[in-house]
Tab-separated table of C-alpha atoms in Angstrom:
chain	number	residue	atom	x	y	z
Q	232	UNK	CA	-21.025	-71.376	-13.169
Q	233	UNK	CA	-19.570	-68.598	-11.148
Q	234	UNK	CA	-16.500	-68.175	-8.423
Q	235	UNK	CA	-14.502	-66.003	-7.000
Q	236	UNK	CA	-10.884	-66.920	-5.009
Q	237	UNK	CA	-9.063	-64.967	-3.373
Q	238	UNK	CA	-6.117	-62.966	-5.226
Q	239	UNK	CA	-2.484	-61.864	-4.501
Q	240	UNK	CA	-2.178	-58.549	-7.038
Q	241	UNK	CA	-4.132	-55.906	-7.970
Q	242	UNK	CA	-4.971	-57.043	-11.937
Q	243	UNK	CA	-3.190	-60.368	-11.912
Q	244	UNK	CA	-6.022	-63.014	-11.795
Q	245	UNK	CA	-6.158	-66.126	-9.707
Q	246	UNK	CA	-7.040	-69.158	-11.086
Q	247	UNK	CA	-10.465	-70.496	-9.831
Q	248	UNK	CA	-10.826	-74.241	-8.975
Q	249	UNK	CA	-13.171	-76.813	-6.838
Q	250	UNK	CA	-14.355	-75.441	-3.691
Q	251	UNK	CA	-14.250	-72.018	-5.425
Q	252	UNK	CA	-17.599	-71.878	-6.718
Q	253	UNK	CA	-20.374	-69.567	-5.489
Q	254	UNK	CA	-24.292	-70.170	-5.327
Q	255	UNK	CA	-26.381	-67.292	-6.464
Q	256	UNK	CA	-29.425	-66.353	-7.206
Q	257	UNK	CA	-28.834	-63.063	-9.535
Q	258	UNK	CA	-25.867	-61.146	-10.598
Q	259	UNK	CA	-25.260	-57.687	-11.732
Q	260	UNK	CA	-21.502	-57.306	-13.221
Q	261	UNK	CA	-22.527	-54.677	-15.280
Q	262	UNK	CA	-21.810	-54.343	-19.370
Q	263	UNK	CA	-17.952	-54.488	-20.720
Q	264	UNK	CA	-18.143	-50.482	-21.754
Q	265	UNK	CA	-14.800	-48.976	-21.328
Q	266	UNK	CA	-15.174	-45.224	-21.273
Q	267	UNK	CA	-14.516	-43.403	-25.130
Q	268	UNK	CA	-13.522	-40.184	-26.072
Q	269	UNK	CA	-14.432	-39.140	-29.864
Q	270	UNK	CA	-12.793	-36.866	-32.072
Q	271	UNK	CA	-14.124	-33.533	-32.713
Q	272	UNK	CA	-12.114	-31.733	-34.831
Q	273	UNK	CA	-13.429	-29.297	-36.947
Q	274	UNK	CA	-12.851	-30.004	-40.448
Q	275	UNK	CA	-14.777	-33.608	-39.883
Q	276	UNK	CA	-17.703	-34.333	-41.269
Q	277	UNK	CA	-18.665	-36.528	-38.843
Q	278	UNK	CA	-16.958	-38.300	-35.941
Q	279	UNK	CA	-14.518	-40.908	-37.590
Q	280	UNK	CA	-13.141	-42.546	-34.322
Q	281	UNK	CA	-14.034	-43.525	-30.962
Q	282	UNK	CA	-10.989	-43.650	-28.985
Q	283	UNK	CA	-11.095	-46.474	-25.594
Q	284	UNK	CA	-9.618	-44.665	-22.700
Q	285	UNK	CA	-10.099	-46.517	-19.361
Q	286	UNK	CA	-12.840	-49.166	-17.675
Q	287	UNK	CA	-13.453	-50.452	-14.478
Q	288	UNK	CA	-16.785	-52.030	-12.597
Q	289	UNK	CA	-18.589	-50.088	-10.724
Q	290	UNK	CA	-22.038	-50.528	-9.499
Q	291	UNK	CA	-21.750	-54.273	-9.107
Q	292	UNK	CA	-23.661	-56.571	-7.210
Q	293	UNK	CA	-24.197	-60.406	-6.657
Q	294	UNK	CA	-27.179	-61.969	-4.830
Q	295	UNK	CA	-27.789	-65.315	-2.998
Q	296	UNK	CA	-29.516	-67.218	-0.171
Q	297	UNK	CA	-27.707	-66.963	3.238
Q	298	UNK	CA	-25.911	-70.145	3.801
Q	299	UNK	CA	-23.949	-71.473	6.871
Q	300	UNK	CA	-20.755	-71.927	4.035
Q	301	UNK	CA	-20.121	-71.125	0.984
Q	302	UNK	CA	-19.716	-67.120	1.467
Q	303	UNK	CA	-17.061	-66.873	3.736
Q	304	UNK	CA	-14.432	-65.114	1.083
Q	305	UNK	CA	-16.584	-62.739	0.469
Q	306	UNK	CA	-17.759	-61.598	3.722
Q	307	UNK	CA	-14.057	-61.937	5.237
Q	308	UNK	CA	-13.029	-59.785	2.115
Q	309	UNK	CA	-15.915	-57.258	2.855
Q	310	UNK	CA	-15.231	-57.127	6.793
Q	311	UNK	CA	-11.584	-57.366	6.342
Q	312	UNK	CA	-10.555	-60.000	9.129
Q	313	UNK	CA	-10.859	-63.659	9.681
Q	314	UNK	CA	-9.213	-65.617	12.256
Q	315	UNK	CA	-7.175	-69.193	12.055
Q	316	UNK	CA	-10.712	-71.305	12.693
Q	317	UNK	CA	-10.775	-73.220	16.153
Q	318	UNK	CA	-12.107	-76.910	15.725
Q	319	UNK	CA	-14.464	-77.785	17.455
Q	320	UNK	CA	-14.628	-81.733	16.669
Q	321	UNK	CA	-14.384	-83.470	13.770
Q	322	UNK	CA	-15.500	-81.622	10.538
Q	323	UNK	CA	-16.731	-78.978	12.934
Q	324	UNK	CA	-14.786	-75.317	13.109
Q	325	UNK	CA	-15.745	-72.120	14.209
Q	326	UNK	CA	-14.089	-68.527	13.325
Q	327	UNK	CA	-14.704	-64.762	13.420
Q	328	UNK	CA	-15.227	-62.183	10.473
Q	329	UNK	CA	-14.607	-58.910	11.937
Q	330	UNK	CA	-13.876	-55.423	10.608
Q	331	UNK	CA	-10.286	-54.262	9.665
Q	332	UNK	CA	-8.758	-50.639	9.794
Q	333	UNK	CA	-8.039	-51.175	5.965
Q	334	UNK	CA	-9.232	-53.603	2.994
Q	335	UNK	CA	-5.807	-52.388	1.520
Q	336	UNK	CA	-4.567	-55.615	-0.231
Q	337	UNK	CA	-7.771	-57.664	-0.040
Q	338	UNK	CA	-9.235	-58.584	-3.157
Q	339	UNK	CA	-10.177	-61.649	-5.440
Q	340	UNK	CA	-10.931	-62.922	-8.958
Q	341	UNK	CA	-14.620	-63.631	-9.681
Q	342	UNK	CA	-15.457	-64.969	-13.054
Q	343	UNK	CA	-18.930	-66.361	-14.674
Q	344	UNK	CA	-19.814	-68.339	-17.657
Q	345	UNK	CA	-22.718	-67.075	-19.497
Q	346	UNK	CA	-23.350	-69.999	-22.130
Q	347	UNK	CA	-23.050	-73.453	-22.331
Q	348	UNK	CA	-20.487	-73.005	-24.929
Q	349	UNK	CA	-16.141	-72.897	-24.930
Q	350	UNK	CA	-17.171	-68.886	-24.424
Q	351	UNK	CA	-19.022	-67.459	-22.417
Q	352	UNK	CA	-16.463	-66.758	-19.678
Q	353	UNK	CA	-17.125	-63.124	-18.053
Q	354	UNK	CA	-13.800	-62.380	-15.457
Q	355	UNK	CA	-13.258	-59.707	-13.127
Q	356	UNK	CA	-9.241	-60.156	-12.488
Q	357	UNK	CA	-9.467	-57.756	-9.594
Q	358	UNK	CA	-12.838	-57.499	-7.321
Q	359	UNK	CA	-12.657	-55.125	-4.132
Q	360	UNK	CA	-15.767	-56.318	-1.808
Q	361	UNK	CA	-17.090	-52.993	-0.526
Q	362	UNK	CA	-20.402	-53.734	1.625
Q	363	UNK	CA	-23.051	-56.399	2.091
Q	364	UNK	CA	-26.750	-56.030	2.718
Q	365	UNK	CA	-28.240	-59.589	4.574
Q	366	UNK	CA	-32.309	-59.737	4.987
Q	367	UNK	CA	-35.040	-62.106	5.659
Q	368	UNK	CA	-38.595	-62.318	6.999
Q	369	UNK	CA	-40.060	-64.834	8.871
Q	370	UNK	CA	-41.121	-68.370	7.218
Q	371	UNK	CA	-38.354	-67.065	3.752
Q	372	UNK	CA	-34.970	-67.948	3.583
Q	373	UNK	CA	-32.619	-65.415	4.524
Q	374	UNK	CA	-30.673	-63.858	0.913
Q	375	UNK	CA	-27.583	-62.127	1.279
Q	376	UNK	CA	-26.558	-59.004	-1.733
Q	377	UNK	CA	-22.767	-57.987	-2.229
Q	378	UNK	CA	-21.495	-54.741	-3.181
Q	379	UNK	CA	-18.656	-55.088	-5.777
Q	380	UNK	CA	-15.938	-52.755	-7.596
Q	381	UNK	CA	-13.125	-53.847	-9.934
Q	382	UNK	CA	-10.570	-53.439	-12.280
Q	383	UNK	CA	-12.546	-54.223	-15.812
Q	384	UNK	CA	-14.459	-57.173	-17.449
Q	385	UNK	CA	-12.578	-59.449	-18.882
Q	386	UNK	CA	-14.167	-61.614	-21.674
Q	387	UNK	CA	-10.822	-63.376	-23.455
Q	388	UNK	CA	-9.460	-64.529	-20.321
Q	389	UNK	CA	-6.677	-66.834	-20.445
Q	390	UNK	CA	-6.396	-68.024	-16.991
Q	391	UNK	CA	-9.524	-68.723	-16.131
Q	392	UNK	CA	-10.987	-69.736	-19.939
Q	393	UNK	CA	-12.693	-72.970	-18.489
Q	394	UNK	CA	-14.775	-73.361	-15.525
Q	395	UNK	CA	-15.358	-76.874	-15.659
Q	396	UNK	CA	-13.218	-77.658	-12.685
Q	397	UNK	CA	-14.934	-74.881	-10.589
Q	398	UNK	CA	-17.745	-76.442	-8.057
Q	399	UNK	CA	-19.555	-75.037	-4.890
Q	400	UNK	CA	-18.484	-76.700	-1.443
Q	401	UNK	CA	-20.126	-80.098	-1.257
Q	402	UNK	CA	-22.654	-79.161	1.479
Q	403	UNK	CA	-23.863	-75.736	1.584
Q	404	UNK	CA	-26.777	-75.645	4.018
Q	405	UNK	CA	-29.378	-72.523	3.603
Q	406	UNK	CA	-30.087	-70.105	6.545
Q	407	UNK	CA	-33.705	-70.137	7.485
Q	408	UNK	CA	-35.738	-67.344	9.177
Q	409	UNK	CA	-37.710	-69.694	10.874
Q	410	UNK	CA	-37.983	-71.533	14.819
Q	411	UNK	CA	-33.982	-71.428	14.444
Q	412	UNK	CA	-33.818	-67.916	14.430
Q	413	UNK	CA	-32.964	-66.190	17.984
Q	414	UNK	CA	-32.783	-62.431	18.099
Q	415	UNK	CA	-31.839	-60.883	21.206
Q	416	UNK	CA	-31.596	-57.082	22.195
Q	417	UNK	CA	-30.836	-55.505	26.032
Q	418	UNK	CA	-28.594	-52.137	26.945
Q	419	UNK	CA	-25.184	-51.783	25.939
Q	420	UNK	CA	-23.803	-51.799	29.256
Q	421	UNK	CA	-25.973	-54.239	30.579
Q	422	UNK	CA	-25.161	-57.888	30.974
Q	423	UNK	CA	-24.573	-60.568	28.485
Q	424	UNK	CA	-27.764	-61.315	26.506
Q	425	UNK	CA	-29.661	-64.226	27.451
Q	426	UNK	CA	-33.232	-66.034	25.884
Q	427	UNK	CA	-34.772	-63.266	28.259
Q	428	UNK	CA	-33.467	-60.677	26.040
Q	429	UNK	CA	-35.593	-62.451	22.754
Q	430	UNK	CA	-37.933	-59.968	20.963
Q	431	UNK	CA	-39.540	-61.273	17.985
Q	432	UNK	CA	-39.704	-59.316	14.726
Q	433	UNK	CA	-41.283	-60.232	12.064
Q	434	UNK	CA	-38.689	-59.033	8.861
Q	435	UNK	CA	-34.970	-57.677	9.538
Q	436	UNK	CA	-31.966	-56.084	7.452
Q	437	UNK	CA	-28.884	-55.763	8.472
Q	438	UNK	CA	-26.587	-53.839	6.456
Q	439	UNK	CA	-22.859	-52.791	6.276
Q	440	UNK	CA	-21.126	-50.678	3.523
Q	441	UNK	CA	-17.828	-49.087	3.131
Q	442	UNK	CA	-17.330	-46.066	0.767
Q	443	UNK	CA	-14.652	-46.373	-1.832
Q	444	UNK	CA	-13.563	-43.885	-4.639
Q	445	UNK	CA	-12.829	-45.054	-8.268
Q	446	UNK	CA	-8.632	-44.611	-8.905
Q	447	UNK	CA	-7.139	-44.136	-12.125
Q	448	UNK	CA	-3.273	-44.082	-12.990
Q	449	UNK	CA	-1.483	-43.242	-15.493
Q	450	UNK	CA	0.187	-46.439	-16.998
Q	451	UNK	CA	-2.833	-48.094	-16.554
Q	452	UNK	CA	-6.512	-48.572	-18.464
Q	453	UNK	CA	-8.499	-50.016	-16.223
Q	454	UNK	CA	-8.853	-48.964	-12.575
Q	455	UNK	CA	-6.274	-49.502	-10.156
Q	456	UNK	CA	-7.268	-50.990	-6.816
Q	457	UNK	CA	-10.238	-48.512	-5.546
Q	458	UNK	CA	-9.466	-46.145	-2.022
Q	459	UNK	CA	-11.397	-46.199	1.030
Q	460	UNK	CA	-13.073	-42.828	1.025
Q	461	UNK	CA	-15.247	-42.503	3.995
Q	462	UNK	CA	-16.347	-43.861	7.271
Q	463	UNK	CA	-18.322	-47.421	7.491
Q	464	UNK	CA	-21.875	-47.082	6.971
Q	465	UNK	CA	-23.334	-50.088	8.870
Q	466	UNK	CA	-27.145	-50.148	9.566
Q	467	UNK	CA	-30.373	-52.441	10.772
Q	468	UNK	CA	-34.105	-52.456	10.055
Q	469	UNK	CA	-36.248	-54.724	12.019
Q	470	UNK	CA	-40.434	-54.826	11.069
Q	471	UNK	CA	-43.001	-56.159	13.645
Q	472	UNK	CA	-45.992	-57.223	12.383
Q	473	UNK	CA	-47.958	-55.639	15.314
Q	474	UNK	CA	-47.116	-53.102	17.808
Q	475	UNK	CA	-45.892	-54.498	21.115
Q	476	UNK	CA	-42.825	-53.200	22.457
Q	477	UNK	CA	-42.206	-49.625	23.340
Q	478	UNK	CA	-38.681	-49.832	23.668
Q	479	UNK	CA	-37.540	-48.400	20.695
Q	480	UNK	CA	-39.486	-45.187	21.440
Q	481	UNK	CA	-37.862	-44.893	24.461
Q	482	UNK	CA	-34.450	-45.732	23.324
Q	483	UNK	CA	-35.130	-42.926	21.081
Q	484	UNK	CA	-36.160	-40.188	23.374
Q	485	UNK	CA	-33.711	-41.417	26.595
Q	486	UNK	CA	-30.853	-41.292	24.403
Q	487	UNK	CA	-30.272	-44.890	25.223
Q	488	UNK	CA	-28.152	-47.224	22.961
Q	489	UNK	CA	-28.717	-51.210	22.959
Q	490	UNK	CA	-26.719	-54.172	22.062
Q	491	UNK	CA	-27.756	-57.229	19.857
Q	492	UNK	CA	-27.243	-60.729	18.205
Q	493	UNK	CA	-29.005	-62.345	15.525
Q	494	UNK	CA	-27.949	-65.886	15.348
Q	495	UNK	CA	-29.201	-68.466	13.147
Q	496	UNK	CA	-29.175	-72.653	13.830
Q	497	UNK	CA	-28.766	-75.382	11.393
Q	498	UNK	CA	-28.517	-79.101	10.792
Q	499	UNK	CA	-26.047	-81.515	12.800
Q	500	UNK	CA	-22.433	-81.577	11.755
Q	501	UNK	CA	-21.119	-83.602	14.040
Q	502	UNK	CA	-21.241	-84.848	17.764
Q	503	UNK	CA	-22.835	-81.682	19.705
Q	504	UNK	CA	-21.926	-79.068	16.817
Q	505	UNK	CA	-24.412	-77.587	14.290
Q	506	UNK	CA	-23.959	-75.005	11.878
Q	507	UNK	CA	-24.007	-71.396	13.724
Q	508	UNK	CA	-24.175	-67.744	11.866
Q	509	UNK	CA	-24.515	-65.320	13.722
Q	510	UNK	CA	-24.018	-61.504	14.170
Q	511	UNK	CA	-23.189	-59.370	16.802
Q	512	UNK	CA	-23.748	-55.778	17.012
Q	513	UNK	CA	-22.182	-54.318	20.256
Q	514	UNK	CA	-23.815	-50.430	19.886
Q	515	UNK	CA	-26.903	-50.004	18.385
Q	516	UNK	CA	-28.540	-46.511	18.183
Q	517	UNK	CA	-31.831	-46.371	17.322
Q	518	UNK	CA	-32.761	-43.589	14.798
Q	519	UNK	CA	-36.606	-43.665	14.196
Q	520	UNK	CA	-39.879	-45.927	15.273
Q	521	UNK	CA	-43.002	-45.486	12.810
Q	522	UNK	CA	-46.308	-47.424	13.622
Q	523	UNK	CA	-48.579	-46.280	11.638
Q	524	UNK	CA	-52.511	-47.171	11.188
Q	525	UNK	CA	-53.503	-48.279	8.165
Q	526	UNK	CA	-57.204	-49.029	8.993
Q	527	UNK	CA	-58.776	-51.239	11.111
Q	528	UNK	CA	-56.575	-54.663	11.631
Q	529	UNK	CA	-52.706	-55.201	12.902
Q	530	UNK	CA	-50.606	-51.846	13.239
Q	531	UNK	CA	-47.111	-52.706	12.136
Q	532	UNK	CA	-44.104	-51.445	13.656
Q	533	UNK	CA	-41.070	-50.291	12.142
Q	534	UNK	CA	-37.394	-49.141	13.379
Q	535	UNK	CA	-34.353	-48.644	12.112
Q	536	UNK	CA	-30.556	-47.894	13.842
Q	537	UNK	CA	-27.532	-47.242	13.087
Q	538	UNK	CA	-24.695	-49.709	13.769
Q	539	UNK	CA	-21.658	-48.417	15.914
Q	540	UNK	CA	-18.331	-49.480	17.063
Q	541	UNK	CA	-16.766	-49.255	20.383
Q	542	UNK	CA	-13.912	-48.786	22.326
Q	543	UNK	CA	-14.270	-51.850	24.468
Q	544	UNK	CA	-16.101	-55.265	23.963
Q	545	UNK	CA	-19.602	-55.344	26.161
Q	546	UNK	CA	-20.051	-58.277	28.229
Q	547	UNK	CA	-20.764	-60.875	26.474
Q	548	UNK	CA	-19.231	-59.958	23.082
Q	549	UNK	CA	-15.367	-60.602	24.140
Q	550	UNK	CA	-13.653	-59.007	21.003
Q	551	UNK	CA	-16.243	-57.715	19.447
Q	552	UNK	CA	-15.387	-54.051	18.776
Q	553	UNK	CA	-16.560	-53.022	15.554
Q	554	UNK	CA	-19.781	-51.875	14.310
Q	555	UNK	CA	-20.651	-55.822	13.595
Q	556	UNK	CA	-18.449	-59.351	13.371
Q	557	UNK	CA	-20.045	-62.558	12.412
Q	558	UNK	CA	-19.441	-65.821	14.151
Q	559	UNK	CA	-19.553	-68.873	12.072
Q	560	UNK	CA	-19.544	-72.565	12.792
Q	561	UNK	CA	-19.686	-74.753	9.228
Q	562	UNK	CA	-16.940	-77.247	8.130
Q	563	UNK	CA	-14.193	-74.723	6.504
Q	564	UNK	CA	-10.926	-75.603	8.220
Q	565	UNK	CA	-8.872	-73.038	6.563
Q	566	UNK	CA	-9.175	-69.223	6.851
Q	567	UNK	CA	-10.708	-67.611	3.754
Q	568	UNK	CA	-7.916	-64.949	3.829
Q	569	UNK	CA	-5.289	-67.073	4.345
């Protein structure tokens, strides 16, 4: 069983309950190993004490399938916005996860249990999300990775000791990279994209990362909520599984920068509305195009860019001004930052 909800201050844990629960497929929390000085005095025979100074988690991931709900906290935490989600009808709702100035303030408590036992219970009181990475290639499910940070492992928690009441959302559809899958690519100051903008790759990655720098007080042992340290890093990687398009080339040598969504269909909510993710990049800049031959048979085709923000929306994208935002239709009626 693991969850994370969202929390109000820096080392103070939240208490995780139903709908809280997360789906994954592998986690890396890292060991509880607080950092230890030894003394060294001369005199000693041997180091008699170890002496615990500070800990924190660093290095962190967790890793999942894509799903149309069920990851909204955590993207919304690593992107830094959400908006009040419009209905649509019925259990239908849509909203926007876009990126913030700051994640100043926005954190949660994540905790695991690790046996089938009254222990077990592994707690981060205080998680920063600092980047996600989301891939897939064609006829796979899409999987989603999360970048984490936090105050320390906690293993004698006393808030969130039991899990039992924690469970996933009731219906938490996968994404597919299959038939439902519409990628769509034209200039940046072009029109809005349309199906006549489709191109067809065969494996994508989209990534998006902000740098943050341990910070240690005095007062405190474990780390104290971390500092943005650098500018986002936000990227994309698209494969083709044989050379057809010589755009990317040519976006490379004319200087010329693109736009793109990715969006992503599901099953039937309700009425007209099905589940939706979907990202939009407003500036893409492409960086490098490889298409190497291997020997006789297909010559792939590989590009990657760099994902950039802008000073006003292009057509299309109304609001969309950072490096990436992600439009979601599923059935959560509340925001997950509220």
């Amino acid at each position: 069983i693991i969850g994370a909800a969202r929390a109000a201050a820096w080392r103070s844990a939240a208490a995780l309950g139903p709908g809280d629960g997360l789906l994954i497929t592998r986690e890396k929390l890292g060991a509880k190993a607080p950092r230890y000085v030894a003394d060294e005095s001369l005199g000693l025979v041997s180091v008699r004490e170890m002496i615990k100074t500070r800990e924190g988690v660093t290095g962190s991931s967790l890793d999942g399938y894509l799903r149309f709900e069920g990851w909204d906290l955590l993207l919304a935490l690593a992107l830094g916005s959400a908006g009040t989600p419009a209905h649509l009808e019925g259990e239908a709702y849509s909203n926007h996860y876009s990126p913030s100035a700051s994640l100043d303030g926005l954190f949660a408590t994540m905790a695991l249990k690790k046996a089938g036992t009254a222990k077990g219970v592994w707690e981060i009181p205080s998680v920063k999300v600092t980047g996600f990475t989301i891939k897939g290639a064609v006829g796979d499910l899409v999987s989603i990775s999360f970048q984490l940070m936090g105050s320390k492992l906690e293993i004698a928690t006393p808030v969130n000791a039991d899990l039992g009441l924690v469970t996933a959302p009731a219906q938490t559809p996968l994404v597919k990279f299959d038939a439902s899958a519409k990628i769509r690519m034209n200039g940046q100051s072009g029109g809005a994209l349309t199906d006549g903008d489709r191109i067809f790759p065969h494996e994508f990655e989209v990534s998006f990362i902000r740098p943050f720098e341990e910070c240690y007080e005095a007062g405190y042992a474990d780390m104290s909520e971390p500092a943005q340290s650098g500018f986002i890093q936000a990227g994309i990687k698209l494969s083709f599984d044989k050379y057809s398009l010589d755009d990317f080339t040519e976006a490379i040598a004319g200087g010329t920068d693109y736009k793109m969504d990715l969006s992503f269909t599901g099953g039937l909510i309700i009425g007209a509305s099905h589940y939706v993710f979907r990202l939009d990049l407003p500036k893409v800049t492409w960086l490098s195009a490889s298409a190497d031959v291997d020997g006789p048979g297909l010559i792939r085709h590989k590009v990657e860019g760099r994902l950039l923000g802008v000073t006003g929306a292009p057509e299309g994208m109304d609001g969309v001004t950072g490096p990436l935002a992600v439009y979601a239709v599923n059935r959560r009626a509340t925001s997950p930052l509220a």
